[in-house]
Amino acid sequence: MTAVIERQSVETQAKKAKQASYVMQTASEEEKNHALLILADELEKNMAFLLKENEKDLDNGRAKGYDEAYMDRLKLDEERIKGFSEGLRQVSELEDPSGVTLEKWILDNGLEAEKVSVPLGVIGMIYEARPNVTADAAGLAIKSGNAIVLKGGSSAIHSNAAIARILREGLTHTKLPEEAVQFISSTDREAARELFTMKEHIDVLIPRGGGALIQAVVENATVPVLETGVGNCHLYIDENADADKALPILINAKTDRPAVCNAAETLLIHEKWLKKYKDVLNAAFNAHGIQVHGDETAVQHMDGAKKAEEKDWTDEYLSLDIAMKVVSGLDEAIGHINEYGTKHSEAIITEDEQTAEEFLNRVDAAAVYHNASTRFTDGSALGFGAEIGISTQKLHARGPMGLPALTTVKIKLRGNGQIR
Amino acid sequence: MTAVIERQSVETQAKKAKQASYVMQTASEEEKNHALLILADELEKNMAFLLKENEKDLDNGRAKGYDEAYMDRLKLDEERIKGFSEGLRQVSELEDPSGVTLEKWILDNGLEAEKVSVPLGVIGMIYEARPNVTADAAGLAIKSGNAIVLKGGSSAIHSNAAIARILREGLTHTKLPEEAVQFISSTDREAARELFTMKEHIDVLIPRGGGALIQAVVENATVPVLETGVGNCHLYIDENADADKALPILINAKTDRPAVCNAAETLLIHEKWLKKYKDVLNAAFNAHGIQVHGDETAVQHMDGAKKAEEKDWTDEYLSLDIAMKVVSGLDEAIGHINEYGTKHSEAIITEDEQTAEEFLNRVDAAAVYHNASTRFTDGSALGFGAEIGISTQKLHARGPMGLPALTTVKIKLRGNGQIR
């Protein structure tokens, strides 16, 4: 390892990334793909180093008494590292999102206009525990012709620094600039806050992690932010829902991976459907250990249900708990979703096509479902190849963000002396 | 006039706009177009009222001693009001940007995905003197299926309030909700600041005006912002520039409308070209009253040139002043632009195609020109029909923003019980 990650000021690193971004934007697809394959190999070659550095994070984690799930997210092993490399190789096979001609037209005066996709420039990535984000995000940035400044969480600092060091060292064996990957080695919050306002050098901030991290970025950043992640998703079981679809979808959306953002958090249920199916619903919830936090009517009908408070409607549980509200029909369901939803993924279960279409049209969210589980809101499930995050805002990109979300546009105008 | 603009809290108005946006998003193209035509008629019918209210702003302006240009921007007359109406009628003829199917695909499990354009929801428009923004922005919002909260500058408060009142009154004669147009009648800065953080009710903020206004929004908003306007545009005259193109383009870009954002502010000139053409350049600048603020070499060659300071490279003049730097070639020119430009519009004049292409590829800006004036960066000049502003940021929309910039996307997923 020659490319040591020195401690430099955040501003110095951001400036270096900006300079490198000007080289990256003109790199050919071949150069970028070649670099990704080299980096994939380097990660595998340096497995021993990586595992040794990861062990430091694990030691710290054990000392701090992190729970098993957290330790598992932190842990690297041969298979996971090979997974990072495989990820980079897959990204090398995706279409280059930059340099694509999106539109071409000629003005009356003969001026030729061409709108092309171009890299954003410098991406500031602010994330929490999982070390895989370091390799994944760097790979997506490189493929799309961007430079990246990485700021990971302190609990994975040794693993993240090691991955970044290998990537930078690897870049010295390619035609791309080593400085295109910057890793902020400081773990204090001030370093993150410096990134928030570095508009001159950073083109976009992408926070990935829990709600508190994302809120801190959104509230403090002057750099444009691609907000990701929080999913307070609802499932509405309509009067005319088919129980053979409703129950499996509900159980899947709630229990398949309760901790992810596309899991269901609130069940809205038509009063008539509930009366008809409350026994099977109770049985299903009991079988899967689902705890209901319901409104008054739900509490009357559901075994062991607790009374819901305001926070049950607003917050994600990310567990086997579910909020449950009994509604009189579509309008009430949509009203509740548009008031409490985080505009991520929302589903209706019904056999009535017209009701379904109305739901799809009137609910304001990145993904709206009819008779399917909310769990499909995911870059790979939707066929986007790779994902830098799931946008829960409306500007630029909404829903799962693949490589095109890391580009902007430029209008090239070619003339022969046109004036206005 | 029955629809009085009452003084309400900004939050109340934003909430009403949010509720109205849910109605707007399902309005048909026919209903929206019909409403625009009604509003156009109403503005003309209420011309006397509008002129009377405008007179109050003019009186205030005269009392405050505003300069002629400012008073001219403030002033309404029959022709200008007819211009507003004509603008609304033209918008009614543009294509509806919402409800367009952008992509359709089917997942392996049979789940049908459809990506459609949908309105953003509620647009917060924060602007300065010109009353035309009130009518224009409301028209574009209505056409794209959005609600809008308008916060204009205090100097045009009576004119803006009168226009908003006529529009709201007009909406009561249509199928669209009157509450879709909200006008903040308070002129204090606190009211604007309240809008900045109303993420729950406002989906995007669009500031239009001077640099100070835009900076205040960008620095204080937690609502996503579409940054517009500031254009520190450069013209680079290369060694191989044709003087018969270079001079007319330079004069046009600088003098056609010096106060607009797509006017040239800095001339970068190749040292060899300058030596060859300095006499014609001096003659042209003298004939048009252009004041040079140059680097050392420029000061040596240009009549009456002042020595440039740092702010000459960073700021817009919006006048007949121009900053001028003599460069040794393309790299120095691009380096200067990428350091000082505001990523708005940048031009190269050269007969060397390869140099031109390199400039177009390497300069980071919304619009990059070869052998043409920067003045074409404008929604109507580029054929976009109407424009809500010119984005100088990279996310969502870049360059002139037409109606599609007021939409986002939604993925509709139609299934028959798919789970993951």
XYZ file of C-alpha atoms in Angstrom, chain B:
420
model
C -64.325 41.228 -6.405
C -65.603 38.779 -3.830
C -62.474 36.716 -3.304
C -60.694 38.978 -0.863
C -57.110 38.105 0.026
C -57.387 37.866 3.790
C -54.358 37.992 5.972
C -53.792 34.448 7.146
C -50.771 32.704 8.578
C -48.306 31.488 5.990
C -48.791 27.983 7.328
C -52.560 28.142 6.852
C -52.073 29.250 3.266
C -49.486 26.556 2.585
C -51.817 23.913 4.018
C -54.676 25.120 1.838
C -52.397 24.973 -1.179
C -51.449 21.393 -0.266
C -55.087 20.355 -0.056
C -55.834 22.101 -3.340
C -52.852 20.350 -4.971
C -54.582 16.995 -4.482
C -57.501 18.285 -6.548
C -55.210 19.914 -9.112
C -53.281 16.693 -9.739
C -56.397 14.944 -10.999
C -57.760 17.867 -13.043
C -58.077 17.066 -16.730
C -56.084 18.908 -19.373
C -59.373 20.356 -20.633
C -60.313 21.729 -17.227
C -56.879 23.296 -16.801
C -56.882 24.882 -20.260
C -60.403 26.187 -19.800
C -59.375 27.746 -16.491
C -56.375 29.468 -18.082
C -58.606 31.052 -20.707
C -61.054 32.249 -18.056
C -58.215 33.759 -16.030
C -56.864 35.502 -19.127
C -60.289 37.082 -19.712
C -60.621 38.076 -16.060
C -57.303 39.925 -16.110
C -58.480 41.970 -19.090
C -61.915 42.599 -17.598
C -60.360 43.896 -14.393
C -57.853 46.151 -16.066
C -59.123 49.321 -14.355
C -58.817 47.761 -10.912
C -55.337 46.481 -11.751
C -54.146 49.858 -12.990
C -55.528 51.546 -9.892
C -53.709 49.138 -7.582
C -50.521 49.467 -9.657
C -50.711 53.229 -9.208
C -50.275 52.707 -5.442
C -47.010 50.858 -6.043
C -45.876 53.556 -8.456
C -46.677 56.252 -5.878
C -44.674 54.395 -3.262
C -41.847 53.891 -5.729
C -41.719 57.568 -6.607
C -41.732 58.448 -2.903
C -38.820 56.106 -2.381
C -36.978 57.589 -5.348
C -36.569 54.374 -7.352
C -34.659 54.860 -10.593
C -36.311 54.959 -13.991
C -35.439 51.400 -14.972
C -36.900 50.062 -11.723
C -40.060 52.146 -12.085
C -40.421 50.869 -15.617
C -40.305 47.258 -14.449
C -42.969 48.067 -11.866
C -45.332 49.868 -14.190
C -48.412 48.238 -15.669
C -50.361 49.521 -18.645
C -53.049 48.097 -20.904
C -50.531 46.523 -23.226
C -48.639 44.802 -20.447
C -51.818 43.455 -18.856
C -52.916 42.155 -22.248
C -49.455 40.571 -22.393
C -50.189 38.649 -19.173
C -53.471 37.409 -20.639
C -51.819 36.462 -23.888
C -49.184 34.562 -21.888
C -51.893 32.541 -20.135
C -53.591 31.783 -23.445
C -50.277 30.618 -24.905
C -49.662 28.355 -21.912
C -53.106 26.823 -22.471
C -51.859 25.727 -25.888
C -48.685 24.040 -24.636
C -48.555 20.314 -24.087
C -49.646 19.131 -20.629
C -46.407 17.918 -18.993
C -48.166 15.711 -16.429
C -49.758 12.317 -16.901
C -47.264 11.311 -19.587
C -46.197 7.651 -19.603
C -42.401 7.798 -19.701
C -41.589 4.087 -19.475
C -43.397 0.788 -19.185
C -41.918 -2.589 -18.332
C -42.954 -5.933 -16.867
C -40.980 -7.697 -14.128
C -40.242 -11.419 -14.376
C -42.984 -12.084 -11.817
C -45.574 -10.369 -14.000
C -45.752 -7.129 -12.009
C -46.455 -4.324 -14.495
C -44.473 -1.125 -13.938
C -45.366 2.225 -15.494
C -43.404 5.400 -14.885
C -45.594 8.481 -15.344
C -44.976 12.197 -14.953
C -47.014 13.812 -12.178
C -47.246 17.367 -10.819
C -44.749 18.308 -8.092
C -47.591 19.361 -5.759
C -47.110 22.833 -4.262
C -44.636 25.303 -5.735
C -43.357 28.115 -3.540
C -42.423 31.060 -5.732
C -40.339 33.802 -4.146
C -39.635 36.782 -6.395
C -38.817 40.450 -6.623
C -40.128 43.460 -8.502
C -41.820 42.422 -11.764
C -45.590 41.856 -11.319
C -45.712 39.690 -14.459
C -44.194 36.805 -12.453
C -47.459 36.563 -10.481
C -49.526 35.813 -13.562
C -46.864 33.821 -15.428
C -45.941 31.531 -12.551
C -49.580 30.907 -11.595
C -50.355 30.025 -15.209
C -47.484 27.545 -15.470
C -48.405 25.999 -12.120
C -52.038 25.540 -13.146
C -51.136 24.034 -16.516
C -48.798 21.521 -14.916
C -51.402 20.526 -12.286
C -49.698 22.178 -9.315
C -50.831 24.579 -6.622
C -48.684 27.641 -6.012
C -47.821 29.894 -3.097
C -46.654 33.295 -4.332
C -44.446 35.636 -2.299
C -43.534 38.727 -4.278
C -41.394 41.721 -3.376
C -42.792 44.572 -1.303
C -42.347 47.223 -4.007
C -45.006 45.570 -6.191
C -47.224 44.344 -3.395
C -50.444 46.094 -4.503
C -50.067 45.025 -8.121
C -49.212 41.440 -7.180
C -52.055 41.190 -4.683
C -54.480 42.555 -7.278
C -53.363 40.030 -9.903
C -53.597 37.180 -7.396
C -57.049 38.362 -6.317
C -58.287 38.390 -9.908
C -56.828 34.923 -10.516
C -58.439 33.490 -7.382
C -61.762 35.126 -8.171
C -61.431 33.774 -11.707
C -60.829 30.247 -10.433
C -64.234 30.300 -8.723
C -65.729 30.278 -12.227
C -63.834 27.074 -13.126
C -63.680 23.486 -11.927
C -60.309 24.126 -10.285
C -59.989 25.103 -6.619
C -59.514 28.795 -5.843
C -57.081 27.726 -3.102
C -54.634 26.477 -5.740
C -53.319 30.052 -5.945
C -52.131 31.489 -2.632
C -50.653 34.937 -2.332
C -48.696 35.877 0.798
C -49.763 39.437 1.500
C -47.248 40.026 4.263
C -44.130 41.734 2.969
C -41.861 41.013 5.902
C -38.902 38.720 5.540
C -40.199 36.404 8.251
C -43.070 35.361 6.004
C -40.587 34.301 3.321
C -38.489 32.479 5.894
C -41.525 30.528 7.063
C -41.933 29.232 3.541
C -38.298 28.080 3.491
C -38.849 25.295 5.998
C -42.416 24.208 5.300
C -41.385 20.831 3.904
C -44.679 19.204 4.759
C -46.721 21.547 2.612
C -44.348 22.935 -0.026
C -42.646 20.605 -2.481
C -40.204 22.996 -4.117
C -39.085 26.596 -3.773
C -38.235 28.627 -6.847
C -36.532 31.945 -6.084
C -36.402 34.503 -8.876
C -34.549 37.740 -8.478
C -31.149 39.085 -7.527
C -28.249 37.132 -6.095
C -28.997 38.152 -2.496
C -32.548 36.798 -2.630
C -31.414 33.546 -4.187
C -28.618 33.083 -1.658
C -31.018 33.717 1.228
C -33.281 30.959 -0.066
C -30.484 28.482 -0.791
C -28.855 29.034 2.589
C -31.977 28.884 4.709
C -34.332 26.502 2.966
C -34.917 22.918 3.983
C -37.535 22.655 1.237
C -35.725 21.566 -1.964
C -34.798 24.607 -4.066
C -34.583 25.104 -7.795
C -31.797 27.669 -7.883
C -32.124 30.127 -10.735
C -30.612 33.046 -12.336
C -27.124 34.225 -11.557
C -25.096 34.189 -14.755
C -21.405 35.077 -14.679
C -21.040 34.132 -18.352
C -17.739 34.017 -20.241
C -16.849 34.427 -23.875
C -13.546 32.881 -24.931
C -12.034 34.191 -28.160
C -9.573 31.533 -29.273
C -6.373 31.980 -31.283
C -8.222 30.775 -34.372
C -11.351 32.894 -33.970
C -12.839 34.561 -37.040
C -13.027 38.275 -36.219
C -16.167 38.636 -38.339
C -17.918 36.266 -35.973
C -16.096 37.135 -32.753
C -16.799 40.869 -32.676
C -20.550 40.797 -33.439
C -21.033 37.929 -30.971
C -19.055 39.712 -28.254
C -20.947 42.969 -28.731
C -24.284 41.163 -28.823
C -23.564 39.066 -25.735
C -22.420 42.152 -23.798
C -24.736 44.910 -24.992
C -28.026 43.444 -26.262
C -29.495 43.374 -22.734
C -26.673 43.858 -20.240
C -28.911 43.364 -17.182
C -30.035 39.816 -17.989
C -28.413 36.647 -16.712
C -27.309 35.342 -20.110
C -25.274 38.463 -20.936
C -21.481 38.068 -21.126
C -19.589 39.340 -18.084
C -16.013 38.250 -18.783
C -14.003 38.143 -21.982
C -11.217 35.581 -22.113
C -9.021 36.325 -25.054
C -6.094 34.495 -26.611
C -2.920 36.609 -26.440
C -2.157 36.126 -30.140
C -5.657 37.085 -31.256
C -5.559 40.181 -29.056
C -2.275 41.350 -30.582
C -3.687 40.944 -34.070
C -7.097 42.534 -33.466
C -6.602 44.947 -30.610
C -7.408 47.977 -32.749
C -10.781 46.714 -33.964
C -11.548 45.477 -30.457
C -10.781 48.892 -28.974
C -12.849 50.568 -31.659
C -15.817 48.276 -31.010
C -15.657 48.746 -27.222
C -15.392 52.515 -27.619
C -18.299 52.623 -30.049
C -20.525 50.723 -27.592
C -19.317 52.387 -24.407
C -17.948 49.189 -22.919
C -15.663 49.642 -19.904
C -12.876 47.063 -19.562
C -11.634 45.761 -16.197
C -8.583 43.807 -17.266
C -5.653 41.795 -16.069
C -2.204 43.338 -16.552
C -1.874 42.463 -20.229
C -5.396 43.591 -21.061
C -4.801 46.918 -19.334
C -1.712 47.434 -21.517
C -3.663 46.946 -24.716
C -7.113 48.337 -24.059
C -8.012 52.040 -24.026
C -9.031 53.320 -20.620
C -9.060 49.877 -19.040
C -9.155 49.624 -15.261
C -7.189 47.004 -13.361
C -9.417 44.069 -12.457
C -9.824 42.952 -8.853
C -11.000 39.557 -7.629
C -14.653 40.669 -7.618
C -14.413 41.490 -11.322
C -13.889 37.780 -11.964
C -16.548 36.594 -9.534
C -19.478 39.000 -9.883
C -22.023 39.889 -12.530
C -21.833 43.520 -13.702
C -25.261 43.554 -15.382
C -24.015 46.738 -17.083
C -21.740 47.767 -19.957
C -18.653 46.775 -17.950
C -16.672 43.686 -18.874
C -13.864 41.811 -17.158
C -11.067 40.818 -19.518
C -8.303 38.273 -19.075
C -5.641 37.433 -21.633
C -4.945 33.699 -21.779
C -2.351 31.485 -23.399
C -4.820 28.907 -24.696
C -7.785 26.603 -24.132
C -6.658 25.043 -20.853
C -6.234 28.388 -19.166
C -9.609 29.559 -20.474
C -11.432 26.441 -19.292
C -9.632 26.544 -15.941
C -10.796 30.124 -15.401
C -14.388 29.357 -16.392
C -14.663 26.265 -14.210
C -13.262 28.268 -11.298
C -15.309 31.472 -11.662
C -18.326 30.605 -13.810
C -21.786 30.160 -12.334
C -22.448 27.238 -14.717
C -25.000 29.215 -16.708
C -23.818 29.950 -20.296
C -20.275 29.839 -21.684
C -19.080 30.396 -25.258
C -16.021 29.806 -27.403
C -15.330 31.563 -30.690
C -12.969 29.583 -32.896
C -12.677 28.119 -36.374
C -10.910 25.056 -34.953
C -13.559 22.352 -34.579
C -11.478 20.172 -32.285
C -10.794 23.020 -29.880
C -14.490 23.868 -29.946
C -15.558 20.316 -29.118
C -13.049 20.159 -26.306
C -14.492 23.380 -24.897
C -18.073 22.078 -25.167
C -17.078 18.836 -23.400
C -14.876 20.217 -20.656
C -16.704 23.371 -19.578
C -19.186 22.685 -16.802
C -22.306 24.767 -17.546
C -26.006 24.473 -18.402
C -25.415 25.817 -21.927
C -22.126 25.797 -23.836
C -21.812 27.603 -27.164
C -19.560 27.425 -30.189
C -19.607 30.533 -32.401
C -22.831 31.977 -31.058
C -23.962 34.515 -28.479
C -24.769 33.384 -24.921
C -28.040 35.322 -25.220
C -29.897 32.254 -26.504
C -30.078 30.611 -23.074
C -33.730 31.376 -22.593
C -36.858 29.243 -22.664
C -38.510 30.985 -25.580
C -35.295 31.363 -27.640
C -34.633 27.626 -27.273
C -38.206 26.743 -28.151
C -39.415 25.580 -24.711
C -42.556 27.717 -25.015
C -42.581 29.255 -21.556
C -40.140 29.382 -18.728
C -40.451 29.388 -14.950
C -36.769 30.361 -14.599
C -33.275 29.322 -15.651
C -31.779 26.693 -13.383
C -28.116 27.163 -12.542
C -27.970 24.016 -10.462
C -27.514 20.472 -11.645
C -30.302 18.523 -9.987
C -33.755 18.029 -11.515
C -33.531 20.667 -14.244
C -30.603 22.575 -15.690
C -30.827 25.660 -17.902
C -34.172 27.132 -19.012
C -37.026 25.346 -17.246
C -40.226 24.815 -19.168
C -43.373 23.056 -17.954
C -41.757 19.595 -17.559
C -39.543 21.028 -14.770
C -42.747 21.407 -12.720
C -43.364 17.669 -12.706
C -41.839 14.665 -10.982
C -42.416 10.953 -11.616
C -44.348 8.165 -9.975
C -44.011 4.443 -10.643
C -47.371 2.683 -10.802
C -47.120 -1.061 -10.186
C -50.077 -3.269 -11.051
C -50.014 -6.847 -9.785
C -52.131 -9.869 -8.976
C -50.722 -10.822 -5.588
C -46.950 -10.594 -6.123
C -44.841 -10.915 -2.983
C -41.078 -10.991 -2.555
